[in-house]
Short mmCIF file of C-alpha atoms and ligand atoms in Angstrom, two decimals:
data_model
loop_
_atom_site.label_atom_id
_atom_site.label_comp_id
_atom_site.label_asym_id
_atom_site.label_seq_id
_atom_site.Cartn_x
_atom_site.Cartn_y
_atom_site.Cartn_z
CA UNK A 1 20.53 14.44 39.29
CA UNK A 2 17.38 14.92 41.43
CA UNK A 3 15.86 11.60 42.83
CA UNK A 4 13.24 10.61 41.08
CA UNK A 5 10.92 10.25 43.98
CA UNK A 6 11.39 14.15 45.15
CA UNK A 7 9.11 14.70 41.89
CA UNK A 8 5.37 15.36 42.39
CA UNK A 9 4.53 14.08 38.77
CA UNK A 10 5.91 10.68 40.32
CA UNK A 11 4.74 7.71 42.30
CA UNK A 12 6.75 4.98 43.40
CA UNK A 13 5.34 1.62 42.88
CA UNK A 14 8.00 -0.59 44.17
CA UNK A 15 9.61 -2.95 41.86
CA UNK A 16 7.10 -3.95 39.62
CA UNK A 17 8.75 -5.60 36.71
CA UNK A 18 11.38 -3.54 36.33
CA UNK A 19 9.42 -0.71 36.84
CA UNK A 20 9.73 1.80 40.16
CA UNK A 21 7.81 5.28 39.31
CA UNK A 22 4.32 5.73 37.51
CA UNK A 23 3.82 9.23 36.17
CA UNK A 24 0.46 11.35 36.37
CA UNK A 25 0.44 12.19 32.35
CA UNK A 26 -3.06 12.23 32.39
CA UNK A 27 -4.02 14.83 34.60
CA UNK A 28 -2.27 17.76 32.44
CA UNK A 29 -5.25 19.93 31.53
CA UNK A 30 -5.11 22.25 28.58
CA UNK A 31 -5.47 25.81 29.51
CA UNK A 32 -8.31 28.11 27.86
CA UNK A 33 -7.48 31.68 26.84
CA UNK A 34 -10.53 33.97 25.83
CA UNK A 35 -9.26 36.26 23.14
CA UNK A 36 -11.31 39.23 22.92
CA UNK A 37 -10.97 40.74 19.87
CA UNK A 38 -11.37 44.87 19.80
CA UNK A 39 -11.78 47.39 16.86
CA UNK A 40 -8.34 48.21 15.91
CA UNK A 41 -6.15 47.98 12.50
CA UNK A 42 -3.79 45.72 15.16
CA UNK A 43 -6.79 43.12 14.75
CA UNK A 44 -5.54 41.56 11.85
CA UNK A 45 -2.17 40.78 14.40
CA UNK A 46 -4.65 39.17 17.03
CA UNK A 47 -4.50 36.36 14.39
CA UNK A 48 -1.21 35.32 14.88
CA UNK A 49 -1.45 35.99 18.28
CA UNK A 50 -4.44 32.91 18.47
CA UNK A 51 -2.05 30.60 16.26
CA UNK A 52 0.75 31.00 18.35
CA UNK A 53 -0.86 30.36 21.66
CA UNK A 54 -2.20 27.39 19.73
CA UNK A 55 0.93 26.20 19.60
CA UNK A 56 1.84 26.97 23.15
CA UNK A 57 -0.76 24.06 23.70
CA UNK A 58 -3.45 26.71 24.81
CA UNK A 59 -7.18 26.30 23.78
CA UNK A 60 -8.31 29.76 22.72
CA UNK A 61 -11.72 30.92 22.17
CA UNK A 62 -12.10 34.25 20.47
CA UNK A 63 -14.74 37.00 21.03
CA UNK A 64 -14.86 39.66 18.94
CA UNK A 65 -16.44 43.57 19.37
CA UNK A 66 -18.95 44.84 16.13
CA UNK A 67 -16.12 46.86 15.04
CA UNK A 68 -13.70 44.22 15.17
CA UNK A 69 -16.10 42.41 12.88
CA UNK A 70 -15.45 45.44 10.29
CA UNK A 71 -11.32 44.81 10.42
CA UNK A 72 -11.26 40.96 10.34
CA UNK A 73 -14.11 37.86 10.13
CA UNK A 74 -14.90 35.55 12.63
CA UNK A 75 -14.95 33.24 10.00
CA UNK A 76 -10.76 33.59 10.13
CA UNK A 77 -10.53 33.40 13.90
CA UNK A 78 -12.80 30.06 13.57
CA UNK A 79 -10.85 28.51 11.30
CA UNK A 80 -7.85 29.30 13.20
CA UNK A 81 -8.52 28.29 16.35
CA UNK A 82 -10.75 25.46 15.73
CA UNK A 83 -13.42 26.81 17.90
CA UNK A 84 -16.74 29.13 17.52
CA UNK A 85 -16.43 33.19 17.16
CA UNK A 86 -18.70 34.73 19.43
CA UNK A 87 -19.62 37.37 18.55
CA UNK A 88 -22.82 40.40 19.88
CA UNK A 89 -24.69 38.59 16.71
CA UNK A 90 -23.95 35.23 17.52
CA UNK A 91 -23.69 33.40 20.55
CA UNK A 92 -24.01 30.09 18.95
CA UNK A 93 -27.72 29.63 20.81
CA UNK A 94 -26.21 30.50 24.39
CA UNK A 95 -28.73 33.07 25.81
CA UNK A 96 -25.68 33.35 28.98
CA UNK A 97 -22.61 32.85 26.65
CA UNK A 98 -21.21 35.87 28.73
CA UNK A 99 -21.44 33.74 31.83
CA UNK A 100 -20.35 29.98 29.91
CA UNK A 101 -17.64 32.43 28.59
CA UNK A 102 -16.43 34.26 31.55
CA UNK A 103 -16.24 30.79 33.61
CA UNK A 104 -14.44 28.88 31.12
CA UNK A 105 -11.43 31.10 30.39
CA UNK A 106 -8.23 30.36 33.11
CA UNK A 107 -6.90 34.06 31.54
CA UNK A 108 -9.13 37.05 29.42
CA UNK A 109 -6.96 38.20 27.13
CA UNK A 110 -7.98 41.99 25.67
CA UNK A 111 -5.60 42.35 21.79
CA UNK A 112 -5.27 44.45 20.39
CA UNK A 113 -7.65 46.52 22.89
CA UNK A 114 -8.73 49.79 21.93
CA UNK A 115 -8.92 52.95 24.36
CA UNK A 116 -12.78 52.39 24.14
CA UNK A 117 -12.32 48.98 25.81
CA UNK A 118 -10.55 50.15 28.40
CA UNK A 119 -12.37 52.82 29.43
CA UNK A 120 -15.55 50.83 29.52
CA UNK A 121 -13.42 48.03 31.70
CA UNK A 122 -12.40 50.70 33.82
CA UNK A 123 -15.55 51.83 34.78
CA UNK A 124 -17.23 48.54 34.58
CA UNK A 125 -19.45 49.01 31.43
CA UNK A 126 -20.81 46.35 30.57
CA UNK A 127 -23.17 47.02 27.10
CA UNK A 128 -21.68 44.14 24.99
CA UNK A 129 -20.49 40.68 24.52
CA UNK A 130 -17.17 41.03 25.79
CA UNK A 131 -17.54 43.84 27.79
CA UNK A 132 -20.37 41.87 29.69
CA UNK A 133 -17.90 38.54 30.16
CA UNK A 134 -15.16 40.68 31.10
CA UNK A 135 -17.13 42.21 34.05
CA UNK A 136 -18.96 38.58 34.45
CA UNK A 137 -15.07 37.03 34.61
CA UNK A 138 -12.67 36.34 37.46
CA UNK A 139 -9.89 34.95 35.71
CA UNK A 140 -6.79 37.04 35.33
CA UNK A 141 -6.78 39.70 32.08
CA UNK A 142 -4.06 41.08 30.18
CA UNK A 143 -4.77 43.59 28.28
CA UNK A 144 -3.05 44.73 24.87
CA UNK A 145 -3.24 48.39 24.12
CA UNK A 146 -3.47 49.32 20.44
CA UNK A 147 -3.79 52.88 19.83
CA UNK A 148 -2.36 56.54 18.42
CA UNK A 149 -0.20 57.90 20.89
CA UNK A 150 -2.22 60.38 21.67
CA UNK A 151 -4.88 58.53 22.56
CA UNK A 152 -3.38 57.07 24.90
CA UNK A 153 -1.50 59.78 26.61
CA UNK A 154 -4.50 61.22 26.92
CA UNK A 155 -5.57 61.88 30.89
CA UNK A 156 -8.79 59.51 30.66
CA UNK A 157 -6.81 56.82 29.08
CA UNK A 158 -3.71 57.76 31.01
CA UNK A 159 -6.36 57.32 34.51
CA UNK A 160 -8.32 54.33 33.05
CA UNK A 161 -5.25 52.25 32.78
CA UNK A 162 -3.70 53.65 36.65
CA UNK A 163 -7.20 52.45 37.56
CA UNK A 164 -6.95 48.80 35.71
CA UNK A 165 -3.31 48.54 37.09
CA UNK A 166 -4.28 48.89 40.68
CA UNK A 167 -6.62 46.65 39.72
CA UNK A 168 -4.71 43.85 38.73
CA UNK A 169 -5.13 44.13 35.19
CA UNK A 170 -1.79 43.22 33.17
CA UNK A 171 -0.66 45.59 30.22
CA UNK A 172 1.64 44.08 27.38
CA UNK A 173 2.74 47.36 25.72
CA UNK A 174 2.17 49.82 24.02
CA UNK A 175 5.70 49.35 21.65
CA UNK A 176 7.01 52.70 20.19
CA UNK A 177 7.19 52.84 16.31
CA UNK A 178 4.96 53.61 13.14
CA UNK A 179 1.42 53.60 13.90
CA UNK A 180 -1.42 52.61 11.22
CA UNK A 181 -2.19 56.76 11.22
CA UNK A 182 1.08 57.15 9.81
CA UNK A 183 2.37 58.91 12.53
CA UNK A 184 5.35 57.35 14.99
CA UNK A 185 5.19 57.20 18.50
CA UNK A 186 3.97 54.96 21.75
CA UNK A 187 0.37 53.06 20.95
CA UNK A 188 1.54 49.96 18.60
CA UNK A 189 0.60 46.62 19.66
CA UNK A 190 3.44 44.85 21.45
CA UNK A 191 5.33 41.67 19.57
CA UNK A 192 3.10 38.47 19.43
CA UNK A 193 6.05 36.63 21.46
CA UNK A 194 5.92 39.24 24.03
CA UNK A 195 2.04 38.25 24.32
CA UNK A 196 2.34 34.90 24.42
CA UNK A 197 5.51 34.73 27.25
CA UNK A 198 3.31 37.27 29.43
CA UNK A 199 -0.01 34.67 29.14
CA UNK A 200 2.86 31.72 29.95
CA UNK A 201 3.63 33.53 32.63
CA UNK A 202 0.23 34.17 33.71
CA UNK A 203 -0.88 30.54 33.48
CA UNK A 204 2.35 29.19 35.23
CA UNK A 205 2.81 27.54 31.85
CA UNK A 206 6.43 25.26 32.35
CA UNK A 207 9.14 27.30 29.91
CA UNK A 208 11.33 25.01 31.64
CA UNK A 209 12.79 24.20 28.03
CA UNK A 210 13.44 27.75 27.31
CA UNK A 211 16.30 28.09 24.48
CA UNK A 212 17.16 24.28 24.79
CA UNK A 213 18.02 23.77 20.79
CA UNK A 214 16.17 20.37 20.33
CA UNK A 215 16.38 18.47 17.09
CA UNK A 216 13.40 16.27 17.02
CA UNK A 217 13.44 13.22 14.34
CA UNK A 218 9.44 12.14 13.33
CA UNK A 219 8.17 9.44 10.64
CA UNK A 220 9.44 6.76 9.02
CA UNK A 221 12.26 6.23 6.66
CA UNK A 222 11.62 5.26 2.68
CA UNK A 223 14.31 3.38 1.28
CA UNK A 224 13.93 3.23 -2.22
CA UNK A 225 14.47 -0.30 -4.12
CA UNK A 226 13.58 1.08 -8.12
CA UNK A 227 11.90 4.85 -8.73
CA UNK A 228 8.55 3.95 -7.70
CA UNK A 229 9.03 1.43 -4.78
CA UNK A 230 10.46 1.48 -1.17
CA UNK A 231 11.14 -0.39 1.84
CA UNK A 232 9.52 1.65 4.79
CA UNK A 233 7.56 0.97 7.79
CA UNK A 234 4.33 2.06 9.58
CA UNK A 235 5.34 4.92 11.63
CA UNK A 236 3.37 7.82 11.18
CA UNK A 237 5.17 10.34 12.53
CA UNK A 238 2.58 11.31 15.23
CA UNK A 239 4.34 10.63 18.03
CA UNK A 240 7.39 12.79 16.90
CA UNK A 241 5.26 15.70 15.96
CA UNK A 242 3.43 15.66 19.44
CA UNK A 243 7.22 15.84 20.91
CA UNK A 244 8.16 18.98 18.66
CA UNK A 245 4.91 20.84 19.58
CA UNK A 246 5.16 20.06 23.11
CA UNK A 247 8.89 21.06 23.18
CA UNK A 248 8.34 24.27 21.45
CA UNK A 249 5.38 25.27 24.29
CA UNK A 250 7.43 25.05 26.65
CA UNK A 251 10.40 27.11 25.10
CA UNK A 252 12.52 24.98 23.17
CA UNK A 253 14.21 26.11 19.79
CA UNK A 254 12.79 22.87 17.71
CA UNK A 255 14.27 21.85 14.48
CA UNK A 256 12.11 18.96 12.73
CA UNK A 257 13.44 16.13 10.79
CA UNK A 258 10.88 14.46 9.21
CA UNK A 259 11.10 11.33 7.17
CA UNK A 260 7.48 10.08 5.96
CA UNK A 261 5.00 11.27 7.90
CA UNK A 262 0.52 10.91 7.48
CA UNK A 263 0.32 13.73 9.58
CA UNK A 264 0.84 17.25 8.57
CA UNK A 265 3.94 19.32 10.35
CA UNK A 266 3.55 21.64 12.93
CA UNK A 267 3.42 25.07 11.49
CA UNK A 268 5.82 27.49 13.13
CA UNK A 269 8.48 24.80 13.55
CA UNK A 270 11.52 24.53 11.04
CA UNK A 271 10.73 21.57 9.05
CA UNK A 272 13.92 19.15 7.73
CA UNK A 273 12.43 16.84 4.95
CA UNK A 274 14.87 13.88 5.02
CA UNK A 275 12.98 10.39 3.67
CA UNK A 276 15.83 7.85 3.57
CA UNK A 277 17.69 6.84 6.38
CA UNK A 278 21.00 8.92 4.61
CA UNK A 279 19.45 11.44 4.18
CA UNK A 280 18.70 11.97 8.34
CA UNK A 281 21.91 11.30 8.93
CA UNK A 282 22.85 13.97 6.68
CA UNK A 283 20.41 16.52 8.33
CA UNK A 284 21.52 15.32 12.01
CA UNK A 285 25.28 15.57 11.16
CA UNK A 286 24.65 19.28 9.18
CA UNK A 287 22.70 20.19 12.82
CA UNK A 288 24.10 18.40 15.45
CA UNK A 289 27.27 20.97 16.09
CA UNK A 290 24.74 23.81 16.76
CA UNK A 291 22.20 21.83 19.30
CA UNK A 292 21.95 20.64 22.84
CA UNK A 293 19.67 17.65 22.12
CA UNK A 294 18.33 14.99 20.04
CA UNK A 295 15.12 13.28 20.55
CA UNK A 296 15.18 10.22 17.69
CA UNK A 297 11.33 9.49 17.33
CA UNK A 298 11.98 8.25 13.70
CA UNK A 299 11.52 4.48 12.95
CA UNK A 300 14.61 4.74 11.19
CA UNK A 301 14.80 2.06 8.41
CA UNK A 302 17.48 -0.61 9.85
CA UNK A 303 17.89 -1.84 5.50
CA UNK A 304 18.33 0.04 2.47
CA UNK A 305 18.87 -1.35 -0.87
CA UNK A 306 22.18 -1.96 -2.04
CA UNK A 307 21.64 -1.33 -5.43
CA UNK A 308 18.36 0.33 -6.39
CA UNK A 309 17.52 0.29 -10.01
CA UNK A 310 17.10 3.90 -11.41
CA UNK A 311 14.62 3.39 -13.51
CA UNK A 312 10.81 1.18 -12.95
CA UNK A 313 11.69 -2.31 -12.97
CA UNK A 314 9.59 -4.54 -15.08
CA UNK A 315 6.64 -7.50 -13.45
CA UNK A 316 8.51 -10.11 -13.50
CA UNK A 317 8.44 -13.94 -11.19
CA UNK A 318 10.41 -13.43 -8.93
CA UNK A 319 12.78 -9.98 -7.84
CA UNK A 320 15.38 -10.39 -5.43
CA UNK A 321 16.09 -7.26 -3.59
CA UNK A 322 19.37 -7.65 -1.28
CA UNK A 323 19.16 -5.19 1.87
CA UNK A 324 22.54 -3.95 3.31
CA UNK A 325 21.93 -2.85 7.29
CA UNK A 326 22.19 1.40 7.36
CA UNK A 327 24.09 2.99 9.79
CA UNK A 328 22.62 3.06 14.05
CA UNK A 329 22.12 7.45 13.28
CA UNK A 330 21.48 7.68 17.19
CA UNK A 331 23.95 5.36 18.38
CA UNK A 332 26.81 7.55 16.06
CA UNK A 333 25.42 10.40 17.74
CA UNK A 334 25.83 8.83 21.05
CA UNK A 335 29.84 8.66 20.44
CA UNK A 336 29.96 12.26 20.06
CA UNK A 337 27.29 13.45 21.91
CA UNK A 338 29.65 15.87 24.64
CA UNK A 339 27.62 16.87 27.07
CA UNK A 340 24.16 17.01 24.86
CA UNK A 341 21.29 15.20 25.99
CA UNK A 342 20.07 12.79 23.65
CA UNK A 343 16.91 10.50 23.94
CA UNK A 344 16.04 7.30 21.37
CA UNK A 345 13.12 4.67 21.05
CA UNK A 346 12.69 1.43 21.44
CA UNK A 347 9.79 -0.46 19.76
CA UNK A 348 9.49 -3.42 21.23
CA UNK A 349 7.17 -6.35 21.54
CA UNK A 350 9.21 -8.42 23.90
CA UNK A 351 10.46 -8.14 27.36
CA UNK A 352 10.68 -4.49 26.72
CA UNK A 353 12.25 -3.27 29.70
CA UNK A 354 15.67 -5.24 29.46
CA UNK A 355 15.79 -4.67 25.86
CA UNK A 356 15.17 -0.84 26.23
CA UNK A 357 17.94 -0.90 28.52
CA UNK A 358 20.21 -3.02 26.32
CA UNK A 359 19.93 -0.06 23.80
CA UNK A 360 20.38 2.64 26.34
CA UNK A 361 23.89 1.88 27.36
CA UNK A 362 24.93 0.46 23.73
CA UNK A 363 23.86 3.40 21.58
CA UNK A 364 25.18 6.10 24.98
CA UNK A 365 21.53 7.43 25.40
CA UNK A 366 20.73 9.30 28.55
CA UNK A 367 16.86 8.66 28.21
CA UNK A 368 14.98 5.80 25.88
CA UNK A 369 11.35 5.45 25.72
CA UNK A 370 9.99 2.49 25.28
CA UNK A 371 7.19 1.26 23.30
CA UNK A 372 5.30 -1.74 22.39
CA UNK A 373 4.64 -1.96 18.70
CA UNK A 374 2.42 -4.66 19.41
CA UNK A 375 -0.63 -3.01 20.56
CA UNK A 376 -2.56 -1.83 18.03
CA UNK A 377 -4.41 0.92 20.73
CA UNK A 378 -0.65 2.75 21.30
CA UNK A 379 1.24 1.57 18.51
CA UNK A 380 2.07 2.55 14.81
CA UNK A 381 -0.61 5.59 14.03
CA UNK A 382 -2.47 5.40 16.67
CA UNK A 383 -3.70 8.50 18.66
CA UNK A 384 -2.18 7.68 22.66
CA UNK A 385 1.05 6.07 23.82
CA UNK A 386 1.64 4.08 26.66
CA UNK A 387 5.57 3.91 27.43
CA UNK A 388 8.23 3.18 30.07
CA UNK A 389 11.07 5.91 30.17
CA UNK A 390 14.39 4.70 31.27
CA UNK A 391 17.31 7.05 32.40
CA UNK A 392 21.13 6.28 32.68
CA UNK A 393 20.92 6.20 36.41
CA UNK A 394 18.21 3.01 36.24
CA UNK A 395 15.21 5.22 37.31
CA UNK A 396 12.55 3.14 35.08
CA UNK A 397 9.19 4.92 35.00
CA UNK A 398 5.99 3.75 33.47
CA UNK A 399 3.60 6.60 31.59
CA UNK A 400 0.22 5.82 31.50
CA UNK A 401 -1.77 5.50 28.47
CA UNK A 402 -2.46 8.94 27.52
CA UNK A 403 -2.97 10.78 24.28
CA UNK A 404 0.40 11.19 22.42
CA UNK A 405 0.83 14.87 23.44
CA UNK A 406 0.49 14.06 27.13
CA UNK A 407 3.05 11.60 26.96
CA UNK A 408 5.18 13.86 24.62
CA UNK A 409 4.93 16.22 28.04
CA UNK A 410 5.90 13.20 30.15
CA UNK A 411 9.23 12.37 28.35
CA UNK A 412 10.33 16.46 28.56
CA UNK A 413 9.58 16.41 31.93
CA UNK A 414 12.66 14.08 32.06
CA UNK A 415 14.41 15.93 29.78
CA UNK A 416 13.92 19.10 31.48
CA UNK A 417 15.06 17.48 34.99
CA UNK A 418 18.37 16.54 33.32
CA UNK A 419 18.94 20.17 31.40
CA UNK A 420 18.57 21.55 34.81
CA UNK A 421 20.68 19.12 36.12
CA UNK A 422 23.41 19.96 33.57
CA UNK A 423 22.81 23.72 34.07
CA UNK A 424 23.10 23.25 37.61
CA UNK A 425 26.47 21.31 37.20
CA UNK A 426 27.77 23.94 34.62
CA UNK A 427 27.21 27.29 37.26
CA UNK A 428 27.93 25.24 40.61
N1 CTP B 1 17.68 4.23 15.22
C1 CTP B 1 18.62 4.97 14.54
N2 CTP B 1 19.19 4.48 13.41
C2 CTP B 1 18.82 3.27 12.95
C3 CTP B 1 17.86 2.50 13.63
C4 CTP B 1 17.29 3.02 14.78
O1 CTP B 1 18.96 6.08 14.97
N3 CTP B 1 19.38 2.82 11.83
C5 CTP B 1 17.12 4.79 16.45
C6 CTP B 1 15.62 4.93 16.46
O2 CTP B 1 15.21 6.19 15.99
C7 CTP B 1 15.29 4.77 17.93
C8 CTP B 1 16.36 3.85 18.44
O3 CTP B 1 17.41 3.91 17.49
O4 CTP B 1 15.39 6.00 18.62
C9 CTP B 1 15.93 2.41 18.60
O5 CTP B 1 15.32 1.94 17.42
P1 CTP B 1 14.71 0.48 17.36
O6 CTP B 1 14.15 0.23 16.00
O7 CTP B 1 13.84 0.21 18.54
O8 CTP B 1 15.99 -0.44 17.62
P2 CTP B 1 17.14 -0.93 16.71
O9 CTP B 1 18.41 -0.35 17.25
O10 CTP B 1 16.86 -0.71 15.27
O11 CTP B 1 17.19 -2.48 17.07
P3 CTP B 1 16.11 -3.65 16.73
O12 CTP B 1 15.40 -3.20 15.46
O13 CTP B 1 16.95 -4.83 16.55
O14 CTP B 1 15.19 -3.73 17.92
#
């Protein structure tokens, strides 16, 4: 495995209580894609085009042409994206949105764009809203032709986009197939994934998790004691949803299990409902065969009932409830992990370090992230994390506090280094 220290993410600090590397979690920006919008029938694709960059961890602010106005609202693309439309109507009170626009975006993304857009880009017409930030940009653009295929074998079309080309200017497509004029041919807008791994791409985005099939565990177990009560705990399930988005930007193949969880599931991810602790096990074991990881962000309940009633039990004085331990789910896992990575949790509120690494070796983990419950600022539901990731080879490394999807990024960095590690091993 690579040394630790050859990393630029990491600093050594010298023994510091166990601890030898600090990471820089907090300075991962989030990117900002303008999506500019164009008068197509493709327009109602540019939607899922803005949801799934979304989840690629990409901020995207949407701009939209008058006729694009006519095929889909900006009142969709707002809701979407979380973020104002602009639009040649509204430029939410900025009399140089063009310019705030143009200077914000780290990639202009043109989808579906029309044969009008181009030729206007190609000449350097600048008469509209986007039109005016494209010219007013110097960020990279890709541009998505959507079009009949004759329009754009057409010699103007066919010189505009030589012209953008030498340029610089990216194309995704055309695809060949049925266009919205009913006719077949080269002009439809290329798949959404093909957008989304050409802006990666673009933005040096890490894909360093590309086709890694990650099972992700998120929430906390419910073990039930009658039909209406349950022994649980307060996990939240937000640190084990930041892990699944994160893993999925940069290219895993995420399966989530989630046991109870206050925060909604990511969409786009296969979602696993298992509440009691059997249950997981019963999803992991079904799964397990058919991945190469297992990151086990569940508080997994360490009791269940022995003997829940079926029914409501009565008020009465006093209800004695006896608790049998459940299964360790990771630590089974960890005797028959061959060759997959796996990565557990440790909430702690003692002397974390030694106790993280007493779990490490005794449940056959090759990473364990540890966390102090304790803290009310990074604990149970809160919105950041501060943790200390621990490999099998010692390296002990402290991530600042950070919001949870920074830190998320900070434990798959490790992960990555050891799936390249492994894929290294396996072609060497
Ligand atoms: N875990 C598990 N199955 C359990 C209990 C825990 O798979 N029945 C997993 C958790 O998801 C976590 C790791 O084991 O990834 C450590 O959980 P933690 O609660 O910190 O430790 P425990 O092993 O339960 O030990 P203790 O509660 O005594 O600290």
């Amino acid at each position: 495995m690579r040394n630790a220290s050859a990393s630029p993410s990491l600093y050594p600090i010298g023994p510091r209580q166990g601890i030898l590397y600090v990471c820089n979690a907090t300075k991962r920006m989030k990117r900002n894609v303008l999506l500019g919008v164009t008068g197509g029938v493709a327009a109602y694709r540019a939607c899922d085009l803005a949801r799934r960059l979304m989840e690629s961890g990409i901020a995207v602010t949407v701009v939209m042409t008058r006729s694009a106005t006519r095929f889909v609202t900006p009142l969709t693309f707002a809701a979407l994206t979380g973020n104002p439309v602009y639009t040649d109507d509204d430029t939410h009170d900025d009399p140089m949105a063009h310019i705030t626009l143009a200077r914000k975006a780290d990639l202009i993304l043109v989808a579906p764009a029309t044969a009008n857009v181009l030729g206007k880009l190609a000449c350097g017409v600048a008469d509209d809203l986007l039109t005016t930030t494209l010219v007013a940009g110097n960020a990279p653009i890709i541009v998505v032709p959507a079009m009949n295929s004759q329009m754009w074998q057409n010699q103007a079309v066919v010189e505009n986009v030589a012209t953008l080309r030498a340029r610089g200017v990216r194309f995704v497509g055309p695809a060949e197939g049925l266009l919205a004029c009913g006719e077949t041919g080269e002009g439809k807008m290329a798949p959404v994934e093909e957008i989304v791994a050409a802006v990666a791409e673009e933005l040096a985005l890490r894909r360093d998790l590309a086709g890694f099939r990650l099972l992700v565990t998120a929430g906390g177990t419910r073990e039930p004691i009658d039909a209406v009560r349950y022994v649980g705990n307060r996990s939240t399930g937000k640190m084990g949803v930041a892990l699944a988005e994160a893993a999925q930007a940069r290219g895993a193949d995420v399966t989530l299990i989630a046991a109870a969880m206050e925060v909604a599931p990511p969409e786009g991810i296969p979602l696993v409902r298992a509440e009691t602790a059997s249950a997981m096990r019963a999803a992991l074991a079904e799964r397990f065969e058919g991945c190469d990881g297992v990151v086990m962000a569940a508080a997994v309940g360490d009791y269940a009932c022995a003997d829940p009633a079926p029914g409501k039990v009565k008020k009465r004085e006093a209800w004695r409830v006896e608790l049998t331990p459940n299964p360790d789910l990771i630590a089974e896992l960890g005797m028959k992990k061959r060759g997959r990575i796996l990565v557990g949790f440790a909430a702690e509120t003692d002397t974390p370090v030694e106790y993280g690494r007493e779990k490490l070796i005794r449940k056959n983990l090759d990473l364990i992230v540890v966390n102090d419950v304790s803290r009310s600022d990074i604990g149970f539901g809160a919105d950041q994390n501060e943790v200390i990731i621990i490999a099998r080879s010692g390296e002990t490394i402290a991530a600042p506090k950070a919001p949870k999807r920074e830190v998320a990024d900070a434990i798959l960095d490790h992960v990555a280094r050891l799936v390249a590690a492994r894929t290294g091993e396996a072609t060497a």
